[in-house]
Each structure stands twice: as structure tokens, then as C-alpha cells.
Amino acid sequence: MEEFRGRRPGSGDGEEVTFALQADPGENARFEQPPFRVRRYRRMPGRHPVMVQEAVGPEAERRMRRHVRLFGSLADFHGPHLPRQLAHVLAHDDTTRPHRLLLDCRGERLADLGSPDRLHGPRLRTVVRDLFEAVAGLHEPRLVHGRISPEHLWWDDTDGLQLAGLDGAVHATEPLPERPATQWDAPGFRPGLPAAAEQDVHSAALVAFWIATGETLPRGASREHLHALLGQGHEDWLQELLRSAFPLGSAGAAPARELVRLLADGDEPSGLFERPFAERLRRREAVAREEFRALRARQRTDGAGRPRAVVAPAVSGTRRPGWWRRIPLRPRSGRPTARGLVVECPMCLSELDWDTAERVVLDEARGMVPEAELTPPGDAARDAQLARTYVVCPGNDDVPRHELPYRYPTFGTEPVRIGLVGASTTGKSHLLAAMIDQARKSTVMARFGLRVEALDPQRYHRYLGDVVTPFIDGRQELPATADRPDLRYSTGLIVTDEHSRRSHSVIFFDVAGGRLERTGRESDFLNRLSALLCVVDPTRVEGLTGQRGTTGRDPAFEHVRQRLRQQLADPAVPFLPVPCALVVTKCDLLRFRGYREIDGWLHEKPDAEGDLSTVEQESEDVYAFLGARGGGDWLQLAGECRNSTLHLASATGCGPREQSDASAPRRFDETLFRQHRVLRPLLSLLAMQGVMTGPAADAVLGGEGHGA
């Protein structure tokens, strides 16, 4: 037992008091908080937690005296109504060194929590209200804290939130003390400015955003930027709070007392932040995880409970153009005959004799011009001319005449046809453009031993100019994909894998959602897709975002599933013979909503694209997320494919903003626009299809190797 003797703060010299203390034996009972040392105690009787602060040196003593003086003025002003949300000074002892301060401060600093998740649940808004009660209690006697941050906020389960650190406070209009700017400072902060209540309101609002979301706003961001970010799916009460703290135009921030009333009188939080989950939601999540594990077990067997045999990728014995391996599940891909190589057109499914078919080059207007005889001497010149050459396909009654790159079937492997599946406006075009851009610019592909180049340079560069550049560099929202009578794949790549030393043609079909739902010959290309890239828009699933969701099946998902089942299903095989990567796009809208299953995937990770060892865990978490929260209809197609992975991705990082010119395309905010996790679905598909091999591909396939 120890005694603390000192004087209470307040007017005059203060009353002398003695406190009986018992040292806290806990692991964190002593800690440094420069320029102070701190020790935790229990105040007897009653074992009430308190802290003793010791000054280390003359500067610390000066700050401690200032703390006592300022708290005394607060106590005189408020009297018996001194807010409990301010850490109270109980006594000060400056008779011996080190000078000591007894503080009625308990719990843990928010800065030491690591994550504010423990503050969530029904009490979340009460915690934020406590913060603004403390600020309002300071401002009423015209004091300004000047450095509100998690470093100066303490939280206890029983007693709530407290604001400490008054040793740095100043009176309004006094200059702010010298200190470096932090992420909790308002835009335009600098030392030496006259202190104003608005500065505390701004800092408290930024801390409140972190408490509610676990995220910090960009340092020094403009008010317009903050308002744009708030529109990305945050709860209404939090949006209202920050918009009142950072109003647009010349208006000043709302006073702290007004924000306290807003937090007290507004609608209750919607419950999205409640943690732990409601029991019913917990049960749904557990059931969805069991379903996923059962699905994986079935995908990895042959239908009779035996492990599925590993089929090594076949490679032709020769490398002559027009010869590729045949996969048993896809026998119609292309075959050599007495009259040459027969190639199946990926757009209309016509069979072409590749050696005798008409060859053309394209003019500036994409018109077909007959190709001159291949006369250039040397292999290099011939290859260069062949890269510009197309083979003409006559099409059929529903698909007009069109062309295919001559190099399409010339790599000794089966070309890969990837179809993007999803209704209109789900974000398919944005996702594909982001994938192509990242595949050509980032080092991730090379890290996995993949080399990427254009299959058809002319069409590829047109795609870059018409789609990728306006979207990535111009931040323009892409128009809805037109539902045109002619059918073209969007772009094509040659992907070479250094582990297998094989190259594949990889083409992407991004067509209008309406075309995916039709039953005519113009959508027959669906029957022969090699892989599916299924896109889920979370705004279409009721309740996942702040927007009104739709219920029921995505008609494009359902129609593609039915087409593939009719054309490819084998009664002896329980799964469709195509792999599927299901991507929940616009995942920026799912941040800050307390979705525990997927929270860890939504925040930036330095190597999110480069680590495929986590794809299986991500797949389970996304499956559980959709299965437990009303998105089960979107899981059916992925659950019927021979292999499947599930992902979270954002091609834009934010929603588009209207332009002053109503006729101009909408643009994405410059500071928020980014591509997040867009390569993981593509890499997973390449691994499942056997284009990418090696350890990373084995990780995606559960360690079974290609063909499992």
C-alpha cells in the first residue's frame, strides 16, 4: 500500500488530500509516455483504477504545472457538471522530485488497440458521442486541445471514453504549439496558427471515422475529396457527422455540442457494425463454410469418392503451326485432316481449313484487304507479316462475316476462350480493362513466370486506345457494352509460361449482358468457352451495400449455366468441364460495413496480387459471405464447374462523379481511383486452365498440380 499526498486542482492553492493506492501488478503496469513515466494503481477502498504520472526533467514539470492549471480552470467552470469524458486530475505533488500527478484515467489508449473493432456493436455511436462530449466540455470555457488523436484517448469497458493530454492545450486565439503535423490534423494545419475550436472538431471527426471504420482519411485531403469518399457506402449517421464537421463552401464546422446532439437524436445505426455477428448470421456463415468444404471435396474426386486423376498437359511432338494438344473434354477444338488443319471459330463455331482459308489484312477502317503473297525473305520478316494477317470466317445467318488472327492456333496448344458473365452494368468491362492494364504493366505476371504479349497487335492497340487508356489514364466511366449484331472477342493475348515452355492464345469475350440471355445462334459461342469469369455486382444483392439491392437470380448467370449444361454436361461427370473464377466487383462499397468474413481482404495489402497461396482461404470467405448474406443464387454456377475460385476486386476504388457538362462521360475521383486485386481472378483462371504451371498454380489448385 502506498500514499499519494498532493493538492487538488482548482482556484487558490488547492486543498491538500491523501489517497491510499495499491500498485497494479499487471504486465503493462509501467510504461513510458514521453516526457512522462506512468504507473498504474488501484485507489483504495473500492480498487478504482488510477494512474500516477511522473515528470522527467524541467520541460515535463512545466507541462505538468500547465496541465494542473488548465484542468483547474475547467473544474471551476463546470463545477459538479465536469464531464466524465475528460480525464480528471485528482491531485498534484510538486514538493519533491520527480513531480507527480494523480489522474483518474483508466483503460487502454486507443492508439494501443491496433484496431477499433472492440468499440463496435450497439455502443459504437456512444463511443463517438463521448469523444464529442469531451471536446464540447473543453470548448465551453474556450480551451482548445490542439492535438486530439488516439494517443490521447483512453477507453474502458465500464467507464467509456476519456480524453487526456491537456498539458498541450491552449486558450482559443493563442498560437498552436510547435509539433509535426499528423494524419489527425485538419486540412491546412500548421504550428503557429491561432487555436480555434474548429481544429478540434476536425481532428475529432477524423478520429471518429477511424473508430467507426478502422480506416484513416488521406492526410490534408480537401473537403470535396472527403465528401466524395463518404459517398462510398458509409452508414448515414457517420456521413451526417463528417459532413457537418467538414461542410462544403465557406461554412465553418458545426460546434462540438451540436454534433453531440446529432449523435444523441439521430437514427440508430443500422446494425451493420454490430460485432460479434447476430447468432442467426453466425449459423448461416457456418453452414455456408460447410457447403464450400463439401463442394471442394466433390470437385477433387471423380464422382465416386476417388481422388480425381491428374492429367498432364499434352504437348505435340512437333511445333509446326496449327497443331495443338487435344484435351479429352474438348475434342472439337481443332484437328489435322488430310486437307490440313481444321480450326473451330470461337465466335460462330464454324470449322475452317486453316491452310486454305482466305487471308486478309485490315485497313484503317477495319475493312478486309486481300493479303499479298508471303514473299518476305527470312523467318523474322515472315513472322512479322503473319502477325498482321487474318483468316476470314464466313460466319452464319446470325453472325456476320468476321476475321481471326492467323496466329490464333499456331502455338501447339489449345486456345483459351474466357467469357465474362454477368448482367449489364455489373462492371465486366471495367474489370477486364483493369486486368489487361495490370497484366501489361505490373511485374506480377513475370513473378509467376508468365510473359504476356498481344495476340493481334492491331486489335489489341485499338482496345488499349478505345477502352483502357480512357478508363485508366482518363478515369472515364466506360459506356455500357453495345448489344451489336456482329460478334467480336474484346481482346487477345499470347501467354507464355516459363515452367512448361508453352504458349497459349487467350481471348476474352466481353459482350452485352442482354446477349448472354438470348437463345439464338448469336450466343452459341457460349457453348465452347474454355473458362468463365463471373462478375457479381454487390449492389444487386439486397442489403449488402447502402443501395437498394435486387433479389433473385442474375439472368445472365442462369442462362449461361443452362447453355453449358445442355451442351457440355456428361451424366458420368458431376461438374461442367470448365473452370470458373467468380469475382465480387466494386468491393470498395463493402468496406467499413463490419463484414467480418471479408474485412481482411478489403484493406490494402502490399502483396495482394503476388501471393496466390491465400486464394483458397479467400474463396471460402467469399463463399461464406455471399451464402450467409443473401447472395447464394450467384454461387450456383461456380458450384457446378469442375474447378472454381472466388475473389474480391475493385477496378475503380470508387464510384463515378457527375461532370458539370451533362453530356461528358462521368469520371472517377483522382485521389480515390485505383485498381485493387484485379489480377488474382485472371491468374487463378490461367492456373485452373493449365496456362500457368509451377508452384503458384499448384497453390491455386490445392497442391494437386494441373489437371486436378
Coordinates of C-alpha atoms in Angstrom, one line a residue, residues 292 296-297 299-301 307-308 310 612-619 642-645 647 683-684 687-689 692 694-708:
F292 CA -17.9 -24.8 -49.5
R296 CA -14.2 -28.7 -52.7
A297 CA -14.3 -32.3 -51.6
Q299 CA -14.5 -31.2 -57.1
R300 CA -11.4 -33.1 -56.1
T301 CA -13.0 -36.5 -56.6
P307 CA -9.3 -38.6 -56.0
R308 CA -9.5 -37.3 -59.5
V310 CA -4.0 -35.8 -62.6
L612 CA -1.7 -16.9 -54.6
S613 CA -1.3 -19.1 -51.6
T614 CA -4.3 -17.3 -50.0
V615 CA -6.7 -17.9 -52.9
E616 CA -8.3 -20.9 -51.2
Q617 CA -9.0 -19.0 -48.0
E618 CA -10.3 -16.0 -49.9
S619 CA -12.6 -18.4 -51.9
R642 CA -15.0 -28.5 -62.3
N643 CA -12.8 -26.0 -60.5
S644 CA -13.7 -22.6 -59.1
T645 CA -12.2 -19.8 -57.1
H647 CA -12.5 -13.3 -55.3
L683 CA -4.1 -15.7 -62.6
S684 CA -6.4 -18.3 -60.9
A687 CA -3.8 -21.9 -63.3
M688 CA -7.0 -23.8 -63.5
Q689 CA -6.8 -23.9 -67.3
M692 CA 0.1 -21.2 -65.8
G694 CA 4.6 -24.3 -61.3
P695 CA 4.3 -23.8 -57.5
A696 CA 1.9 -20.9 -57.7
A697 CA -0.5 -22.7 -59.9
D698 CA -0.3 -25.8 -57.6
A699 CA -1.2 -23.5 -54.7
V700 CA -4.4 -22.3 -56.5
L701 CA -5.3 -25.9 -57.3
G702 CA -4.9 -27.1 -53.7
G703 CA -1.5 -28.6 -54.2
E704 CA -2.7 -31.1 -56.8
G705 CA -1.0 -29.8 -59.9
H706 CA -2.5 -29.0 -63.3
G707 CA -5.4 -31.2 -64.4
A708 CA -6.7 -32.0 -60.9

